[in-house]
Amino acid sequence: MEVDTQSASAPQPGRRGLHRVIDASCAPAEDRLDPSLAGGSHPDLRRAMEALLGEEQVHARASDLVRHASDASPYRLVPQVVVSPRTAEQVAAVLRHCAEHGLNATFRAGGTSLSGQSQCDGVLVDVRRHWSGMVVEEDGQTLRARPGTVLEHANAVLARHGRRLGPDPASARAACLGGVVANNAAGMRCRMERSAYATLRSATFVTASGTIIDTAAPDAEERFASAEPALAQGLMELRREVLEDPQLTDFLRRKYSIRNTTGYTMRALLDGSTPLEIFRRLLVGSEGTLAFIAEVVMDTLPIPPVLGLGWVHLPDAASAVELVTQVRELGAEAVEMMMSSSLVSAASRLPGAPADWATLPPDGVSLLVEFGGQDEAEIEALQEQMRRCAAPLSPLLPVILSTDPAVMALGWRVRSGLASDMALNKPVGAVNVNEDVCFPTDRLAEGVRDLSALLTHHGFNPQVVGHAAYGNMHFTLATHLATPEGRQQYSDFMEAFATLVVDKYQGSLKAEHGTGINMAPFVEREWGERVTGMMWRIKQLADPHGVLGRDVMLTKDPQVHLKRFKQDPLADPVIDGCVECGFCEPVCPSRNVTTTPRQRIALRREMARQEPDSPLTRALLDEYRYEAVETCAVDSSCAEACPYGIDTGAMMKSLRVAQASPTSQRTASWMSDHWGPVSAVARAAVTAADLVQQRVGTEPLALVTGALRRVASADLVPSVAGPMPRPAARKLPRTASQEACAVYFPACVNRIFGRDPGVQGGLGLSEALVSVSARAGRPVWIPDDVDGLCCGTPFGSKGYPDARDAMYVRMARALLAWSEEGRLPVVIDASSCAQALIQELPSHLPADLAERFAAVQVMDPTRWAAELLPTLEVSRRLDQVTVHTGCSARQLGQAADMLRICEALARTVHVPIAQACCGTAGDRGLLHPELVASATEQELADLGDSQAYVSSNRTCEMGLRQATGKPFESVVLLLEELTR
């Protein structure tokens, strides 16, 4: 059924409220969008793209241009238009049009690139939206995938076969396979033989002229030579030149004996013996400047059955590098090196961090080492060998290798948090430039020492961290690139850096981050005039019109890396620390329907760059209300994914407060004060809807609500996109306070909505929870006065803080009374409600009440069910159950409990790969069903054929039911049923 949405282009009610917050602008910034683009892309360009692709695949509004104008790099280029082609043929059509009209094009998937290679001022081709999907082949030996497939999702699918991909960059949660291959991304465990270059078996690509080739096709060589004769012949000529020059051949082999992503992957001329085999290899690391990679087939690697992780703390870099060599020879999967001083703050900041880290000296060096083995015994043997190797080097603390998942998770959290710490410590208004370098491994200690000294000399943070096993180190430059002084500081450092790395160490100026705009002016410095000239010949052969990735990889402008920097204005304290890395995007429920957290932030910053109340600012505001504020689920999934913990949803909540009128605030407060009657009316409405759908189906309901949404408001009237739940029982089960082990507060949503309409008979949720608790010997008590109380989320998420806080106070007092000041725990049968009472309510209470409330222990249904499980006997196990662990349960740390319960109830527990927020967010998904449809799109493709589908939040279960057609219900209901 087609769902309706509010138009985002027409002026929206509430814009004046947003103005109250957003009009507090700073002076117009140099990098602001040209005010003449208030109407979006040039009409001729928009019409031309729509003729090629269709209106829905062309994004030409001002807000579309702004939200795609940022990536994880320090640069900001605004595209003329953004397009989302669906097929390789459409990509070819776009490229041909660009060639004919002198336009440049850039492909963008995850947008996690650090060197500016996923931006352009021409046609930005989005290859994330319609380009995800994968097929596991040869029982996991290979993976066929499209370029918009998130690397982490691909590895999760392969893990079911005991396999994974070779590249493992830190951005795996957001980086897409197209970018991984196009950048030749590496990572912590990626040896040379595991790289994208080494493991790419075949590819389908689209050349700049529009030729489409699958390199695995039997006639691929002939088709390539016929369609691209100059390119094919030119590549063979270049190969001949290299092979005829032994000195050049040796130079290339030496350069690629360590990681190197500066310029094109010239070893392809040595490794490929035919034009197509050379070109396929050249595409790896080409950053989209030679062709578009439409599909890849990659060889995979086995996952070690057992992993062990350990720390070794040594007095200096020389000792650390000596040990790196030895543990690498022992077969270490990863060896990460960092300054010990960075662990001192972690000792006080991270729960579970060893206290003795606080004693580490500032000039010490720490190694994080990971080993893989067939069993625990092998890991123990490796630990002993590592301890013996470290002993002569005077380790500062005992050397321990652990297989405990919690210890391992902490180790990698510390490692990934180092970059976050460096980024967050940047001066206000500064921009971070993330650089990487590769030294020959036998000179790593000397290289790190010199690099740290160079950073200090130029006024930058001297912290250097990285993949020591490969000589690949990372560092962050924080400077005010908007000022002449800041640009000069950066320029001076880069010149000195190039001299140090190339002249003294013969290293790589880029090891895995890609050349991009950032290092393009230094390609000749590293490779010399002859090899750089060969690279230019490759570019000219493959892209004679200069369509692809202008100034990326190769440039004629020696100052291009010093131009068009971001100038992030201070827009909102919640989001001012964002570096626009994009890690939040794959988990955002609105990612495929409106905007992502990164895009919400980019748009908010653009409004701060502009003149207040200008035509462009008004256009952005008009679109922002629906595109950003109304379709945000405010579920904090973005904060979980963000390396800096930025919760964009919190900013959206504050904007909802700003746009709420005094009348709506008073109405919300009245509803909060009269929640009992309001809930009764809501339950009556559900009862009436159920009677209608039983007699005439859901279509008449959908028509009626659809009409009301058009007449009134899509933000007030919920949609009916499918079968609605039955009403909950009018009366709650009878319970007694005597002998009760816990207080049970049935969430108001579960007092309104009952079982799935497809379920015949059976207990309701409150009856099931009471029954299974008694069966487990842990009886619960439902107080008589639960009506009229609520967790406060419906008011807080909609922007009604007064109504929320009043409900919080009433709720806290009731919980204190029921629990006898915390003597009894409190069980709530909806995870989101429990989360609100645990994580939100305390900070909004008066100080004296908050102090008392700290004694109250609140449990969500998953935690309570897990506590009941040991004393229950499972009478029947299902073959398979599909689990959706909602945002709230996950953020409460209950994902493991949910799995443990389901593993006891079913032989197979299926967790969909791309599982994230379902987008329901209370009634948000009912008001905006397009949000749920978008959020569950990928999860729907991997639901599995199960006998039961479980979660722990009723509105989420309703949203999942409407989006997938599967009867998702509370895990408590399944636990009760299978333990009778």
PDB file of C-alpha atoms in Angstrom, residues 789-910:
ATOM      1  CA  LEU A 789       1.275   6.603  35.015  1.00  0.00           C
ATOM      2  CA  CYS A 790       3.766   6.406  32.178  1.00  0.00           C
ATOM      3  CA  CYS A 791       7.521   6.425  31.594  1.00  0.00           C
ATOM      4  CA  GLY A 792       7.325   9.946  30.109  1.00  0.00           C
ATOM      5  CA  THR A 793       8.789   9.016  26.713  1.00  0.00           C
ATOM      6  CA  PRO A 794       5.736  10.059  24.654  1.00  0.00           C
ATOM      7  CA  PHE A 795       6.119  13.600  25.969  1.00  0.00           C
ATOM      8  CA  GLY A 796       9.916  13.884  25.972  1.00  0.00           C
ATOM      9  CA  SER A 797      10.394  12.538  22.456  1.00  0.00           C
ATOM     10  CA  LYS A 798       7.809  14.950  21.039  1.00  0.00           C
ATOM     11  CA  GLY A 799       9.320  18.032  22.637  1.00  0.00           C
ATOM     12  CA  TYR A 800       7.077  18.563  25.681  1.00  0.00           C
ATOM     13  CA  PRO A 801       9.540  18.769  28.611  1.00  0.00           C
ATOM     14  CA  ASP A 802       7.071  20.162  31.166  1.00  0.00           C
ATOM     15  CA  ALA A 803       4.614  17.303  30.617  1.00  0.00           C
ATOM     16  CA  ARG A 804       7.487  14.819  30.708  1.00  0.00           C
ATOM     17  CA  ASP A 805       8.970  16.143  33.940  1.00  0.00           C
ATOM     18  CA  ALA A 806       5.616  16.191  35.689  1.00  0.00           C
ATOM     19  CA  MET A 807       5.092  12.551  34.723  1.00  0.00           C
ATOM     20  CA  TYR A 808       8.632  11.707  35.840  1.00  0.00           C
ATOM     21  CA  VAL A 809       7.968  13.060  39.320  1.00  0.00           C
ATOM     22  CA  ARG A 810       4.701  11.136  39.668  1.00  0.00           C
ATOM     23  CA  MET A 811       6.331   7.985  38.350  1.00  0.00           C
ATOM     24  CA  ALA A 812       9.332   8.233  40.670  1.00  0.00           C
ATOM     25  CA  ARG A 813       7.141   8.708  43.735  1.00  0.00           C
ATOM     26  CA  ALA A 814       4.972   5.749  42.754  1.00  0.00           C
ATOM     27  CA  LEU A 815       7.950   3.465  42.139  1.00  0.00           C
ATOM     28  CA  LEU A 816       9.461   4.415  45.487  1.00  0.00           C
ATOM     29  CA  ALA A 817       6.216   3.628  47.254  1.00  0.00           C
ATOM     30  CA  TRP A 818       5.578   0.351  45.418  1.00  0.00           C
ATOM     31  CA  SER A 819       9.160  -0.893  45.816  1.00  0.00           C
ATOM     32  CA  GLU A 820       9.318   0.124  49.471  1.00  0.00           C
ATOM     33  CA  GLU A 821      12.091   2.634  48.775  1.00  0.00           C
ATOM     34  CA  GLY A 822      13.949   0.166  46.549  1.00  0.00           C
ATOM     35  CA  ARG A 823      13.589  -3.056  48.547  1.00  0.00           C
ATOM     36  CA  LEU A 824      11.876  -4.757  45.619  1.00  0.00           C
ATOM     37  CA  PRO A 825      13.072  -4.470  42.020  1.00  0.00           C
ATOM     38  CA  VAL A 826      10.655  -3.063  39.453  1.00  0.00           C
ATOM     39  CA  VAL A 827       9.952  -4.961  36.217  1.00  0.00           C
ATOM     40  CA  ILE A 828       8.600  -3.097  33.189  1.00  0.00           C
ATOM     41  CA  ASP A 829       7.415  -5.110  30.188  1.00  0.00           C
ATOM     42  CA  ALA A 830       8.715  -2.700  27.505  1.00  0.00           C
ATOM     43  CA  SER A 831      12.430  -2.056  27.071  1.00  0.00           C
ATOM     44  CA  SER A 832      12.060   1.551  25.928  1.00  0.00           C
ATOM     45  CA  CYS A 833       9.998   2.404  28.997  1.00  0.00           C
ATOM     46  CA  ALA A 834      12.567   0.764  31.267  1.00  0.00           C
ATOM     47  CA  GLN A 835      15.342   2.665  29.538  1.00  0.00           C
ATOM     48  CA  ALA A 836      13.576   5.972  30.092  1.00  0.00           C
ATOM     49  CA  LEU A 837      13.232   5.291  33.809  1.00  0.00           C
ATOM     50  CA  ILE A 838      16.829   4.084  34.134  1.00  0.00           C
ATOM     51  CA  GLN A 839      18.690   6.557  31.943  1.00  0.00           C
ATOM     52  CA  GLU A 840      16.466   9.619  31.529  1.00  0.00           C
ATOM     53  CA  LEU A 841      14.206  10.090  34.538  1.00  0.00           C
ATOM     54  CA  PRO A 842      16.826  10.509  37.323  1.00  0.00           C
ATOM     55  CA  SER A 843      18.433  13.601  35.791  1.00  0.00           C
ATOM     56  CA  HIS A 844      15.070  15.401  35.593  1.00  0.00           C
ATOM     57  CA  LEU A 845      13.990  14.900  39.211  1.00  0.00           C
ATOM     58  CA  PRO A 846      14.410  17.348  42.096  1.00  0.00           C
ATOM     59  CA  ALA A 847      17.646  16.603  43.934  1.00  0.00           C
ATOM     60  CA  ASP A 848      16.059  15.070  47.025  1.00  0.00           C
ATOM     61  CA  LEU A 849      13.785  12.813  44.984  1.00  0.00           C
ATOM     62  CA  ALA A 850      16.627  11.794  42.683  1.00  0.00           C
ATOM     63  CA  GLU A 851      18.709  10.792  45.697  1.00  0.00           C
ATOM     64  CA  ARG A 852      15.941   8.542  46.974  1.00  0.00           C
ATOM     65  CA  PHE A 853      15.203   7.146  43.506  1.00  0.00           C
ATOM     66  CA  ALA A 854      18.795   5.935  43.137  1.00  0.00           C
ATOM     67  CA  ALA A 855      17.837   2.972  45.352  1.00  0.00           C
ATOM     68  CA  VAL A 856      15.204   1.749  42.873  1.00  0.00           C
ATOM     69  CA  GLN A 857      16.296  -1.056  40.538  1.00  0.00           C
ATOM     70  CA  VAL A 858      14.365  -1.066  37.258  1.00  0.00           C
ATOM     71  CA  MET A 859      14.514  -4.071  34.904  1.00  0.00           C
ATOM     72  CA  ASP A 860      13.347  -4.403  31.325  1.00  0.00           C
ATOM     73  CA  PRO A 861      11.530  -7.622  30.275  1.00  0.00           C
ATOM     74  CA  THR A 862      14.663  -9.142  28.747  1.00  0.00           C
ATOM     75  CA  ARG A 863      16.694  -8.860  31.932  1.00  0.00           C
ATOM     76  CA  TRP A 864      13.826 -10.191  34.046  1.00  0.00           C
ATOM     77  CA  ALA A 865      13.241 -13.112  31.688  1.00  0.00           C
ATOM     78  CA  ALA A 866      16.946 -13.947  31.789  1.00  0.00           C
ATOM     79  CA  GLU A 867      16.813 -14.025  35.587  1.00  0.00           C
ATOM     80  CA  LEU A 868      13.823 -16.380  35.477  1.00  0.00           C
ATOM     81  CA  LEU A 869      15.402 -18.735  32.942  1.00  0.00           C
ATOM     82  CA  PRO A 870      17.655 -20.822  35.276  1.00  0.00           C
ATOM     83  CA  THR A 871      14.667 -22.023  37.345  1.00  0.00           C
ATOM     84  CA  LEU A 872      12.424 -22.801  34.373  1.00  0.00           C
ATOM     85  CA  GLU A 873      12.248 -26.055  32.431  1.00  0.00           C
ATOM     86  CA  VAL A 874      11.854 -25.716  28.682  1.00  0.00           C
ATOM     87  CA  SER A 875       9.198 -28.238  27.681  1.00  0.00           C
ATOM     88  CA  ARG A 876       9.443 -27.688  23.921  1.00  0.00           C
ATOM     89  CA  ARG A 877      12.132 -26.138  21.717  1.00  0.00           C
ATOM     90  CA  LEU A 878      11.475 -24.509  18.372  1.00  0.00           C
ATOM     91  CA  ASP A 879      13.598 -25.199  15.321  1.00  0.00           C
ATOM     92  CA  GLN A 880      14.352 -21.508  14.744  1.00  0.00           C
ATOM     93  CA  VAL A 881      13.493 -18.125  16.209  1.00  0.00           C
ATOM     94  CA  THR A 882      14.282 -14.721  14.694  1.00  0.00           C
ATOM     95  CA  VAL A 883      15.389 -12.042  17.144  1.00  0.00           C
ATOM     96  CA  HIS A 884      15.124  -8.284  16.858  1.00  0.00           C
ATOM     97  CA  THR A 885      16.954  -6.714  19.783  1.00  0.00           C
ATOM     98  CA  GLY A 886      15.569  -3.199  19.892  1.00  0.00           C
ATOM     99  CA  CYS A 887      17.571  -0.037  20.467  1.00  0.00           C
ATOM    100  CA  SER A 888      16.521   0.277  24.095  1.00  0.00           C
ATOM    101  CA  ALA A 889      17.360  -3.310  25.027  1.00  0.00           C
ATOM    102  CA  ARG A 890      20.702  -2.984  23.271  1.00  0.00           C
ATOM    103  CA  GLN A 891      21.517   0.303  24.961  1.00  0.00           C
ATOM    104  CA  LEU A 892      20.611  -1.253  28.304  1.00  0.00           C
ATOM    105  CA  GLY A 893      23.159  -3.992  27.599  1.00  0.00           C
ATOM    106  CA  GLN A 894      20.531  -6.713  27.204  1.00  0.00           C
ATOM    107  CA  ALA A 895      21.459  -8.052  23.753  1.00  0.00           C
ATOM    108  CA  ALA A 896      23.380 -10.977  25.267  1.00  0.00           C
ATOM    109  CA  ASP A 897      20.466 -11.829  27.566  1.00  0.00           C
ATOM    110  CA  MET A 898      18.070 -11.812  24.630  1.00  0.00           C
ATOM    111  CA  LEU A 899      20.280 -14.269  22.758  1.00  0.00           C
ATOM    112  CA  ARG A 900      20.711 -16.468  25.821  1.00  0.00           C
ATOM    113  CA  ILE A 901      16.943 -16.735  26.322  1.00  0.00           C
ATOM    114  CA  CYS A 902      16.322 -17.543  22.676  1.00  0.00           C
ATOM    115  CA  GLU A 903      19.135 -20.109  22.563  1.00  0.00           C
ATOM    116  CA  ALA A 904      17.349 -21.942  25.379  1.00  0.00           C
ATOM    117  CA  LEU A 905      14.058 -21.849  23.468  1.00  0.00           C
ATOM    118  CA  ALA A 906      15.198 -22.726  19.951  1.00  0.00           C
ATOM    119  CA  ARG A 907      17.796 -24.869  18.230  1.00  0.00           C
ATOM    120  CA  THR A 908      18.740 -22.010  15.913  1.00  0.00           C
ATOM    121  CA  VAL A 909      18.651 -18.317  16.735  1.00  0.00           C
ATOM    122  CA  HIS A 910      18.590 -16.100  13.670  1.00  0.00           C
TER     123      HIS A 910
END
